[in-house]
Coordinates of N, CA and C in Angstrom, one line a residue:
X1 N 61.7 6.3 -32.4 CA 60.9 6.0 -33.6 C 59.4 6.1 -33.3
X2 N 58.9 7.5 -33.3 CA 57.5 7.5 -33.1 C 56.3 7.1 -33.9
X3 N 55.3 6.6 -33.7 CA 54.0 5.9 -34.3 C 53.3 6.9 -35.0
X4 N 53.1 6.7 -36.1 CA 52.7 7.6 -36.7 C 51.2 7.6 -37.0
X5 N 50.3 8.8 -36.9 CA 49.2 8.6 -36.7 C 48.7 9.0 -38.0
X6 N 47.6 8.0 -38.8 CA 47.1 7.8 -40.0 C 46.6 6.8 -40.6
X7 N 45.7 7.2 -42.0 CA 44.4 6.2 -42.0 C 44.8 5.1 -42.6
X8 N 43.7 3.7 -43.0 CA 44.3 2.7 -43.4 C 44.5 2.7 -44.9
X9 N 44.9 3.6 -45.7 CA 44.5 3.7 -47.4 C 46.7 3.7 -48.0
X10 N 47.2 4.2 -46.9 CA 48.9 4.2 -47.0 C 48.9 2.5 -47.5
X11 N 50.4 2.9 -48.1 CA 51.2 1.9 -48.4 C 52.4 1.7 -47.4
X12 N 52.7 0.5 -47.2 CA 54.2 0.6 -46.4 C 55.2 -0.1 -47.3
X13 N 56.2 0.8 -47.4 CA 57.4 0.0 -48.1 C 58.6 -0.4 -47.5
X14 N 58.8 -1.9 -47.0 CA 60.2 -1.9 -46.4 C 61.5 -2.4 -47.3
X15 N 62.2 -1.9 -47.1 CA 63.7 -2.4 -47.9 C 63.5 -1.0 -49.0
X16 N 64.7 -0.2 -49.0 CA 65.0 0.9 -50.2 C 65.8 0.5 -50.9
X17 N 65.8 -0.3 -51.5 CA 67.4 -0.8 -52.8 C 66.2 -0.6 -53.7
X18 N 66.8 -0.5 -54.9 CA 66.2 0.0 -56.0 C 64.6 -0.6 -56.5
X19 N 64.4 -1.8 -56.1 CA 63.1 -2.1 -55.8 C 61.9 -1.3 -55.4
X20 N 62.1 -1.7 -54.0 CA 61.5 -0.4 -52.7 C 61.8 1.1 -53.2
X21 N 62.8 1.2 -52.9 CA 63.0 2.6 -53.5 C 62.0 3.8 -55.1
X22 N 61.9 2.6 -55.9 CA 61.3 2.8 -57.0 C 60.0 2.5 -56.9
X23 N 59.6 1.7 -55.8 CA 58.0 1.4 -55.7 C 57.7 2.6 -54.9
X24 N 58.2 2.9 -53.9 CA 58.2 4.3 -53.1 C 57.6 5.2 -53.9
X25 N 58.9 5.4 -54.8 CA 59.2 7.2 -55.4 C 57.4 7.1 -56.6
X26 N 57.8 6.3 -56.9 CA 56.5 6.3 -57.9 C 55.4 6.5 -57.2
X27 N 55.3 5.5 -55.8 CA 53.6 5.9 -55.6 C 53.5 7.1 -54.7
X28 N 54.1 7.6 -54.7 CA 54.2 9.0 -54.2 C 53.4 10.0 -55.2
X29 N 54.5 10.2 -55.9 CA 54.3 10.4 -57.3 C 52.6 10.7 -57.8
X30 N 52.3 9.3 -57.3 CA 50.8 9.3 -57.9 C 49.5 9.3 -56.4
X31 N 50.3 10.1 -55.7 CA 49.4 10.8 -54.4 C 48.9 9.6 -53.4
X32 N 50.0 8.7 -53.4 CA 49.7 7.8 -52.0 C 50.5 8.2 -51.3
X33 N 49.6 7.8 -50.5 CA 50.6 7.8 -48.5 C 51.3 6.6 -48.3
X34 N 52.8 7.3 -48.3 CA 53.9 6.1 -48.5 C 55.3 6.1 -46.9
X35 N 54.8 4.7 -46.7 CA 56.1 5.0 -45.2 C 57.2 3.9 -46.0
X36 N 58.2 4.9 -45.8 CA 59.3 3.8 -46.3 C 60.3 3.2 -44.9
X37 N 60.6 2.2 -45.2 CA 61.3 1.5 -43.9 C 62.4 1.2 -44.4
X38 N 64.1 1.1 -43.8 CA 65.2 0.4 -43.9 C 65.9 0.5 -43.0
X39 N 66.4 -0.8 -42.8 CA 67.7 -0.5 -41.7 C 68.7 0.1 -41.6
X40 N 69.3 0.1 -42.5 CA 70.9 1.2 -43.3 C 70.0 2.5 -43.1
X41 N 70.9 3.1 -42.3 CA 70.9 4.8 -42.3 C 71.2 5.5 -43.0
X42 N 72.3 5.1 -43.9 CA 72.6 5.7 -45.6 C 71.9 6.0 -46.4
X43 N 70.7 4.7 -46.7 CA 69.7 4.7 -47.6 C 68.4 5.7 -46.8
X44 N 68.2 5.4 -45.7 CA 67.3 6.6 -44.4 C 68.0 7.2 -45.2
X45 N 68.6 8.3 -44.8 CA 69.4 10.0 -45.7 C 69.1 10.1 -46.4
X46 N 69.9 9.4 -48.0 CA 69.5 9.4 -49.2 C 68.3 9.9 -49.4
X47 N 67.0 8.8 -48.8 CA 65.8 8.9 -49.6 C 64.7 10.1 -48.3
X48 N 65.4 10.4 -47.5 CA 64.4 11.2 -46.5 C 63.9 13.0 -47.2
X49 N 65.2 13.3 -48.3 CA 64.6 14.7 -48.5 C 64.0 14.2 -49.9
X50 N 63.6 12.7 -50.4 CA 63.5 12.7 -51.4 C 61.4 12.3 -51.6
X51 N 61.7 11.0 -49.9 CA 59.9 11.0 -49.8 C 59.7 11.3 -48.8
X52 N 58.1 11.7 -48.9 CA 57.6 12.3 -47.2 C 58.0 11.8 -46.0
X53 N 58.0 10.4 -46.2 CA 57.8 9.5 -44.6 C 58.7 8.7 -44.3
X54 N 60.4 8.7 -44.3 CA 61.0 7.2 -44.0 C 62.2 7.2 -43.0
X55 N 61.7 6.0 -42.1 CA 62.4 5.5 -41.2 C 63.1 4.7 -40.9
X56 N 64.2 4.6 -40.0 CA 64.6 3.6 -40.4 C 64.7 2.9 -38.7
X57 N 64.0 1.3 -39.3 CA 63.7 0.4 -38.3 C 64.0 -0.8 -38.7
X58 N 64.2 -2.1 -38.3 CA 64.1 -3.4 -38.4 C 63.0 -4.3 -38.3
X59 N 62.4 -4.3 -39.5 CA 61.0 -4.8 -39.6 C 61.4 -6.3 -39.4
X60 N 62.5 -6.8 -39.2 CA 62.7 -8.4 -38.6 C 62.2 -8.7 -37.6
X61 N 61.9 -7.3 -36.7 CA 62.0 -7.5 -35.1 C 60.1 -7.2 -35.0
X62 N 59.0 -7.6 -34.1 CA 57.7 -7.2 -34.5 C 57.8 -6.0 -33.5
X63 N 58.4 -5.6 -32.6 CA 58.0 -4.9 -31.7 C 58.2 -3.7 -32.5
X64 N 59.6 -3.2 -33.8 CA 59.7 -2.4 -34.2 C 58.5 -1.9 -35.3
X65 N 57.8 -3.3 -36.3 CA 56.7 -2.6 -37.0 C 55.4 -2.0 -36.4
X66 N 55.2 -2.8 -34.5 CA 54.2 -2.2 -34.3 C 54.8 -0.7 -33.4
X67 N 55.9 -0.1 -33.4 CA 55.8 1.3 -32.8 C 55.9 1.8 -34.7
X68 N 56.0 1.4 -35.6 CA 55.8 2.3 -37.1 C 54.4 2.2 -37.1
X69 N 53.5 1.7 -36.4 CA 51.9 1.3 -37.0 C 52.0 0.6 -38.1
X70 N 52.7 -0.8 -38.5 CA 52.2 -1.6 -39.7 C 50.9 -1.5 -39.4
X71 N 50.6 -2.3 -38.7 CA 49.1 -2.9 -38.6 C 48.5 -1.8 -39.0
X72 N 48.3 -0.8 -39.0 CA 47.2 -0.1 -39.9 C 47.4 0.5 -41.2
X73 N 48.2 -0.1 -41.6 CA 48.9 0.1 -43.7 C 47.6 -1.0 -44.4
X74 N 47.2 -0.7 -45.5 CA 46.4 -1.7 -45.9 C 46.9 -2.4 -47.1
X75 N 48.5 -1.9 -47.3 CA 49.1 -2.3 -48.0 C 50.8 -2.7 -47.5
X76 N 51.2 -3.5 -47.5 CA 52.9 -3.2 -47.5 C 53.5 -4.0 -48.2
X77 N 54.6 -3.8 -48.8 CA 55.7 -4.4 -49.8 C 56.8 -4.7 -49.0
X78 N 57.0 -5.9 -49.1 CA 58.5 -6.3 -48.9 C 59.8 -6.1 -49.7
X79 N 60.5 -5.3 -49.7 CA 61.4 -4.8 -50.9 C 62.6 -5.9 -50.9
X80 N 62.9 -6.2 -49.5 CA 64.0 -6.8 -49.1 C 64.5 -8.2 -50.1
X81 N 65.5 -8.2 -50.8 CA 65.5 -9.6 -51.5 C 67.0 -10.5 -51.1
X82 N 67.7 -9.6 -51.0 CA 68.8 -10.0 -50.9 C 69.8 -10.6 -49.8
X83 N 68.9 -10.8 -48.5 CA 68.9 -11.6 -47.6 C 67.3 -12.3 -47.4
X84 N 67.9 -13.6 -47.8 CA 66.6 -14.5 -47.9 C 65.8 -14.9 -46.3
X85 N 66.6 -14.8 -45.6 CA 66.2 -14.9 -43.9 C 65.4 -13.6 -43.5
X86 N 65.7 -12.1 -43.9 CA 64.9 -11.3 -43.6 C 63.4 -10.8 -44.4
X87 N 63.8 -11.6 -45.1 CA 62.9 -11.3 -46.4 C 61.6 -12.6 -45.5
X88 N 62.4 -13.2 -45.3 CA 60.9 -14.6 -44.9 C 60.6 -14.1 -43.2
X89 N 61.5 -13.4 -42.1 CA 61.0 -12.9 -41.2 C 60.4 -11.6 -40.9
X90 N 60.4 -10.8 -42.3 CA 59.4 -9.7 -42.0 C 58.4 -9.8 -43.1
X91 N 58.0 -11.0 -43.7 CA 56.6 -11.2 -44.2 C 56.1 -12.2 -43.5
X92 N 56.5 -12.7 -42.8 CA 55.9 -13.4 -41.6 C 55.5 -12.7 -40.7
X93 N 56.0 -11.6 -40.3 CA 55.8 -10.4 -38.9 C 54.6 -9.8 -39.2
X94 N 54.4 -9.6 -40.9 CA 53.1 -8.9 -41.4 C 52.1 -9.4 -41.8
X95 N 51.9 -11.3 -42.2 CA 51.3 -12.0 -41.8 C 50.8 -11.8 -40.7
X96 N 51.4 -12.3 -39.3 CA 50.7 -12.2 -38.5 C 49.8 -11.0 -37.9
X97 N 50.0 -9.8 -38.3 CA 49.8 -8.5 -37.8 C 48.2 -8.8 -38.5
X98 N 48.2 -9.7 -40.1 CA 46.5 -9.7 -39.8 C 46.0 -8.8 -41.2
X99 N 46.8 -7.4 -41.0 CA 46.0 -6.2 -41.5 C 46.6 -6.3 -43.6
X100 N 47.9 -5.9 -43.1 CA 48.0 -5.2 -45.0 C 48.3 -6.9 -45.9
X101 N 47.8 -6.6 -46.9 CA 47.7 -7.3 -48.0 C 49.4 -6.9 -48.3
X102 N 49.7 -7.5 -48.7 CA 51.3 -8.2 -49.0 C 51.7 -8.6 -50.1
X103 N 52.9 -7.7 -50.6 CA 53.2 -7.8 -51.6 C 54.6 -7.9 -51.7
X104 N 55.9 -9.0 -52.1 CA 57.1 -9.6 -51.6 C 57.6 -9.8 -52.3
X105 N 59.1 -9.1 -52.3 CA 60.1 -9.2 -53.8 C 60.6 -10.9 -53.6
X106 N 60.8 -11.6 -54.9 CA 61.3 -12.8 -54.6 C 62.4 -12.6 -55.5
X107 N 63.5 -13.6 -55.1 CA 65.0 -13.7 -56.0 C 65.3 -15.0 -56.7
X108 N 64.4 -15.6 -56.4 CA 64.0 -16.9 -56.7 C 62.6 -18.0 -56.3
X109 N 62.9 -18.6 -57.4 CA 61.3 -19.5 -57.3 C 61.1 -20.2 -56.4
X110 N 62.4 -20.9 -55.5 CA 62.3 -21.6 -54.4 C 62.1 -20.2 -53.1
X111 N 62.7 -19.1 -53.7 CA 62.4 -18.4 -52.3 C 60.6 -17.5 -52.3
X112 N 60.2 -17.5 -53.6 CA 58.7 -17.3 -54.0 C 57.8 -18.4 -53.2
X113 N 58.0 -19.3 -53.5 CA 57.4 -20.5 -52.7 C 57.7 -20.8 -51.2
X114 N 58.3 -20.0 -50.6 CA 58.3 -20.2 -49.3 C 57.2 -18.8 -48.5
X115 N 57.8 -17.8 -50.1 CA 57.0 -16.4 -49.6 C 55.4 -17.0 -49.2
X116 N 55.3 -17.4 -50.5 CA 53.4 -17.7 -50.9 C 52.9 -18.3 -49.7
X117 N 54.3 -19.4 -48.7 CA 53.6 -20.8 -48.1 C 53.1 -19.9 -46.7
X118 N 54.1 -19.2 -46.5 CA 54.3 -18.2 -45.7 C 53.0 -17.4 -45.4
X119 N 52.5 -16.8 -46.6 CA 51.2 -16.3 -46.5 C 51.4 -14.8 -47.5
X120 N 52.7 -14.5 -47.8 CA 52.1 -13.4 -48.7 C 50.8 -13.4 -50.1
X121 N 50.9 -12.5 -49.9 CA 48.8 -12.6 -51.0 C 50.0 -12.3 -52.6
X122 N 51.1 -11.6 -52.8 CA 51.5 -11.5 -54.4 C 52.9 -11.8 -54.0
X123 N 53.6 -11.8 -54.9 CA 55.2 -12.4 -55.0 C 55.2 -12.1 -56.5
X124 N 56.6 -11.5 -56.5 CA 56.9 -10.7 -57.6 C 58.5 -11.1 -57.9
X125 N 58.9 -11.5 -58.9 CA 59.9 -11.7 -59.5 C 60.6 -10.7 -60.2
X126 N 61.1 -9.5 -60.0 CA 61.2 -8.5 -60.8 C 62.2 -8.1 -62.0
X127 N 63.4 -9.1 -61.4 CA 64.4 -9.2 -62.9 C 63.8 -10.7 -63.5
X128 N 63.2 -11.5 -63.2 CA 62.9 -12.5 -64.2 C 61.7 -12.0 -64.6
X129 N 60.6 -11.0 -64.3 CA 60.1 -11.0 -65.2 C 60.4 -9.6 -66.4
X130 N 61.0 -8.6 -65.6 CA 61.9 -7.7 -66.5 C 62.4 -8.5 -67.6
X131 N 63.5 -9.5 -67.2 CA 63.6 -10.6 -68.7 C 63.1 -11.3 -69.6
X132 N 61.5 -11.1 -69.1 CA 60.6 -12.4 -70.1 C 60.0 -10.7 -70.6
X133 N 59.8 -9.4 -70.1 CA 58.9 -8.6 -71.0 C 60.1 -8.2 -72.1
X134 N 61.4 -8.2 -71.5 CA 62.4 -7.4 -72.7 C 62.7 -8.1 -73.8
X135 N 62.5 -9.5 -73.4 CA 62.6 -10.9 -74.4 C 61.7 -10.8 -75.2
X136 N 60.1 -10.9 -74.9 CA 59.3 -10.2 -76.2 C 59.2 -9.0 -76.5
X137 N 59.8 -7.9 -76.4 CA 59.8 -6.8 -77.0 C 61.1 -7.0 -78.2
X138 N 62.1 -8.0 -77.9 CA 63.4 -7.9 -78.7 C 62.7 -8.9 -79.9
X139 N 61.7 -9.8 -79.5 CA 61.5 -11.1 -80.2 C 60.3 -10.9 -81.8
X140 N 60.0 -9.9 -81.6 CA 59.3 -9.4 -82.3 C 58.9 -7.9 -82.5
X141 N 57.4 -7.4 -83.2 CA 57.2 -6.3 -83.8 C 56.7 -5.6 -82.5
X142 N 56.7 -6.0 -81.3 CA 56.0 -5.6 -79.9 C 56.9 -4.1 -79.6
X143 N 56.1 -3.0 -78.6 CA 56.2 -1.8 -78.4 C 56.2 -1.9 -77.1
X144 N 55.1 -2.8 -76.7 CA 55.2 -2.5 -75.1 C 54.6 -4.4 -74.8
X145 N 54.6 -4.4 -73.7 CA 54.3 -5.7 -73.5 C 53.8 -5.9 -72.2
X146 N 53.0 -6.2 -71.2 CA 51.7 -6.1 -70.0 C 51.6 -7.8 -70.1
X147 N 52.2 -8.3 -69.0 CA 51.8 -10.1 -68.9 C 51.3 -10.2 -67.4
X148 N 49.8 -11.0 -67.5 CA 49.1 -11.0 -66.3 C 49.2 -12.6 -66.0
X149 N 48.7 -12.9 -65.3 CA 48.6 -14.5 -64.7 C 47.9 -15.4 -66.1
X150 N 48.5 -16.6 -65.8 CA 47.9 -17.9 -66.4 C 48.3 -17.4 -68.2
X151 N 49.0 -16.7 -68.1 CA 49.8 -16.1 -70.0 C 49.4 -15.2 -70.5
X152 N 48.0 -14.7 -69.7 CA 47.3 -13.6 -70.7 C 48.2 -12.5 -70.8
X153 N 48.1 -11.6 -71.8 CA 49.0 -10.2 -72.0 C 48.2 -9.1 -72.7
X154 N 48.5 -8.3 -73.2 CA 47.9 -7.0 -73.1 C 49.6 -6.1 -73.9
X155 N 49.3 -5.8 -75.3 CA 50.8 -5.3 -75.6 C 49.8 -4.1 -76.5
X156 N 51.0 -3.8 -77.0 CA 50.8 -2.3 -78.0 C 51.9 -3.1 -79.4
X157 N 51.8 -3.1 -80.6 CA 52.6 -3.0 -81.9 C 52.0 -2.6 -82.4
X158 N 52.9 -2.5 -83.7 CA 52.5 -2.4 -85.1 C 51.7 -3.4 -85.6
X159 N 50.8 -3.1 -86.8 CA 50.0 -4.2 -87.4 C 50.8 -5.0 -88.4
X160 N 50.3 -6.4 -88.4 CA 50.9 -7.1 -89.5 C 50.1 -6.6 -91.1
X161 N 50.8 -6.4 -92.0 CA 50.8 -6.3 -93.2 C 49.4 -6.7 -94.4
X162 N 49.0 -8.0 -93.7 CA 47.5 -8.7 -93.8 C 46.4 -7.7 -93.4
X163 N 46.7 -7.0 -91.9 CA 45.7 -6.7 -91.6 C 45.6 -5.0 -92.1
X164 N 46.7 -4.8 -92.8 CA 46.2 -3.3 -93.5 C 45.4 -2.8 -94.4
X165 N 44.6 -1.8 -94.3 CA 43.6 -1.6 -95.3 C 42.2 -2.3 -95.2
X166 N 42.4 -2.9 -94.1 CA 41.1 -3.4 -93.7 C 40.5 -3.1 -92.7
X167 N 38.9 -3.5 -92.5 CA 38.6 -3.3 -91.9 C 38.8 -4.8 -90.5
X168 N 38.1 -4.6 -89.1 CA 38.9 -5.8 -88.1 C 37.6 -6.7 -88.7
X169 N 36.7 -6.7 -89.1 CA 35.6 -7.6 -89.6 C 36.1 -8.3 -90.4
X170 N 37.0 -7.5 -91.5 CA 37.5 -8.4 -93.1 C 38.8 -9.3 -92.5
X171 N 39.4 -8.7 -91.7 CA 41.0 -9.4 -91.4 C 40.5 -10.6 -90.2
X172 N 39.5 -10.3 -89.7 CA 38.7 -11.5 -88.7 C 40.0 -11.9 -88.0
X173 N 40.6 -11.3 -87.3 CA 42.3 -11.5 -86.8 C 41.5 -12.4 -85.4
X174 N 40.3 -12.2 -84.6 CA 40.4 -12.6 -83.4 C 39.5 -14.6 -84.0
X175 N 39.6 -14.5 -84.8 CA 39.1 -15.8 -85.3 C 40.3 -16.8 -86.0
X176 N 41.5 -15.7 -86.7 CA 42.3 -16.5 -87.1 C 43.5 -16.8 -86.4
X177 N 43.7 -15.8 -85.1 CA 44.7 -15.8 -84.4 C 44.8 -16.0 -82.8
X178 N 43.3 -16.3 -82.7 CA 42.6 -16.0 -81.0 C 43.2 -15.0 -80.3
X179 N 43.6 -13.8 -80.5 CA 43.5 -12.7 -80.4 C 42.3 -11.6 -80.1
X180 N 42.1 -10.5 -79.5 CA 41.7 -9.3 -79.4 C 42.0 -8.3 -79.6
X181 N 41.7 -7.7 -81.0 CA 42.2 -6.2 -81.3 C 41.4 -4.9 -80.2
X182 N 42.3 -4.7 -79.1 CA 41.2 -3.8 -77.9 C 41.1 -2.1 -78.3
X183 N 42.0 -1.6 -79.2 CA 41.9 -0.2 -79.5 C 42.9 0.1 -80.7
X184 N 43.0 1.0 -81.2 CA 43.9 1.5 -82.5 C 44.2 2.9 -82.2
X185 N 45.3 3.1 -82.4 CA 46.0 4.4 -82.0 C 46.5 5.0 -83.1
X186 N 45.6 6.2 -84.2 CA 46.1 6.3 -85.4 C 46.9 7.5 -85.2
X187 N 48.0 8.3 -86.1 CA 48.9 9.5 -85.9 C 48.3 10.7 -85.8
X188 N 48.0 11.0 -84.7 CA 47.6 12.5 -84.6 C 46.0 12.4 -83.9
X189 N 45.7 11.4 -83.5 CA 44.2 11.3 -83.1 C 44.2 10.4 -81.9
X190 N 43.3 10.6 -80.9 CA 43.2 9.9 -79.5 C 43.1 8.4 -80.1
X191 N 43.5 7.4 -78.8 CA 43.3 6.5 -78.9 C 41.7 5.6 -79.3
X192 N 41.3 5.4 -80.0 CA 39.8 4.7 -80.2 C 39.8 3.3 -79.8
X193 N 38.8 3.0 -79.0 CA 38.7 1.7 -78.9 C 37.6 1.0 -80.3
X194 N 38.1 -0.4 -80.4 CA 38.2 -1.0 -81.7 C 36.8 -1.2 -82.1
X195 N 36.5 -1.4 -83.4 CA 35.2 -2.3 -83.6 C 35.4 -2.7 -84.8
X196 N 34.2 -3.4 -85.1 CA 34.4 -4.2 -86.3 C 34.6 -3.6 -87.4
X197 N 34.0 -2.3 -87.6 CA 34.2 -1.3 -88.7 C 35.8 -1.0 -88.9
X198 N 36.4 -0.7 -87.8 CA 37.7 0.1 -87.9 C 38.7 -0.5 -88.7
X199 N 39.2 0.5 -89.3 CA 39.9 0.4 -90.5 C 41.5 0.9 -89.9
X200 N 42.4 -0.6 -90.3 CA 43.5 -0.5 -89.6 C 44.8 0.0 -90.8
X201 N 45.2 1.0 -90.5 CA 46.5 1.6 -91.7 C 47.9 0.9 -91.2
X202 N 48.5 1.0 -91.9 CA 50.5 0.9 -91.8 C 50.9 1.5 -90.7
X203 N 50.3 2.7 -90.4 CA 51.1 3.8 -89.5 C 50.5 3.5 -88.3
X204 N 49.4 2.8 -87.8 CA 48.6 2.8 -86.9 C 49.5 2.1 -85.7
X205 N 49.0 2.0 -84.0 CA 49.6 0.9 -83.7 C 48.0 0.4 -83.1
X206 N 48.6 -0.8 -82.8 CA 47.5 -1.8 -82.3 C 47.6 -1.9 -80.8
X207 N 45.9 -1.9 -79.7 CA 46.5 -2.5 -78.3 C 45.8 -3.7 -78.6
X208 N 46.9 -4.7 -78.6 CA 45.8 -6.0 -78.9 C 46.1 -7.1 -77.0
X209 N 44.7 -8.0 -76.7 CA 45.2 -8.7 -76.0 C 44.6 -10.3 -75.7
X210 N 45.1 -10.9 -75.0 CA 45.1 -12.5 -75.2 C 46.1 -13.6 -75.3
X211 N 46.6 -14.7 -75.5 CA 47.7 -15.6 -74.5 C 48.5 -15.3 -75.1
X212 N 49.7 -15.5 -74.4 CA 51.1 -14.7 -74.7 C 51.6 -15.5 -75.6
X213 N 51.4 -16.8 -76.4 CA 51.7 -17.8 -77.2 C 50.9 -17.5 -78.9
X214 N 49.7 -16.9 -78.0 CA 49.1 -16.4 -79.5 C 49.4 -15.2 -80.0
X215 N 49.9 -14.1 -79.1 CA 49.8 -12.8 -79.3 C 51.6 -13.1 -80.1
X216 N 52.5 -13.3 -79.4 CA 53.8 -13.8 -80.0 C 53.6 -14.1 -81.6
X217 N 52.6 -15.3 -82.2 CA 52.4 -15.9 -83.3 C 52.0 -14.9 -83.6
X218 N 51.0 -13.6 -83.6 CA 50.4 -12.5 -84.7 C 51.3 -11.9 -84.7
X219 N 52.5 -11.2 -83.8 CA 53.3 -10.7 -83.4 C 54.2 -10.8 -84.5
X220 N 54.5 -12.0 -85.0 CA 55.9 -12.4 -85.7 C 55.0 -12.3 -87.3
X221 N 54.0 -11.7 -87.8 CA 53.4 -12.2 -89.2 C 54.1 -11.0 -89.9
X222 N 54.5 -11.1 -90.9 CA 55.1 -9.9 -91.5 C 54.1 -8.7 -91.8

């Protein structure tokens, strides 16, 4: 398993189950330098004619991340969820190494909170929060749905019915609904970002953003 020689701007991805695997293929995709790690040699095969770089090692063990060069990834993901023991001994391994910022599938809240205590910098819930974006896309007029820390969100819909024909000055939606109308996407023309003049139609959609409790209430207005 030779050390691979290269700068600190890569991502490292360990665990390939559909998580890892998908964080992989994508940032490839979008011209990063990606090492993928797993222990199963099935998933090695699988994904080796699929991304540039993957090996397969036991990132539980430290001796194995430092002959892959963790220590100089400025990034690495923990994909691993489904053994809770490896998952907390190789973000501990990468903790210690010092170097990549860390980012760690969790399968639960009690096992998120040991990630955090542990020292990873993000923890990601990825079917619970898959469930809370699919939940408001089902729950209302929403198209797309973007939720950041402390509730803020960032969605795309349709406009409510009130706010048609007007301008965002007359519908005063970020006064009546504490809301942000951030751009309008009308048919056949680029995206514009919003101003007080803009004049919102039926057919338009809206990127509006602000707390996930408020954006829900404009969400649901006929």
């Amino acid at each position: 398993m030779p050390r691979r020689e290269r700068d600190d701007s890569g991502v490292l991805v360990i665990g390939l189950g559909r998580f890892g695997a998908s964080i992989a293929l994508t940032l490839e995709e979008l011209g990063t330098d990606v090492l993928a790690v797993d222990t199963r040699d099935d998933l090695v095969q699988e994904y080796s004619g699929r991304l540039t770089h993957v090996v397969q090692a036991d990132a539980t063990q430290m001796e194995s991340l430092a002959q892959i060069g963790a220590a100089e990834f400025s990034v690495a993901v923990v994909g691993v969820g489904t053994s809770l023991e490896a998952s907390v001994l190789i973000t501990a391994n990468l903790v210690d190494l010092g170097k990549p910022v860390i980012w760690a599938k969790a399968i639960s809240s009690s096992h998120g909170k040991i990630l955090e205590r542990i020292g990873a910098h993000h923890v990601v819930f990825p079917e619970a929060d898959a469930g809370r974006r699919v939940a408001h896309l089902v729950n209302g007029r929403l198209l797309d749905f973007i939720e950041f820390d402390d509730g803020f969100a960032i969605v795309k819909m349709r406009p409510p019915r009130e706010t048609q024909g007007y301008t965002l000055a007359q519908s005063d939606i970020r006064a009546t609904y504490g809301v942000t109308v951030v751009g309008v996407k009308s048919p056949g023309r680029d995206f514009t970002y919003a101003t007080p003049e803009t004049i919102v139609t039926q057919h338009d959609l809206l990127i509006v953003s602000g707390h996930t409790d408020l954006i829900e209430r404009f969400s649901t207005r006929p």
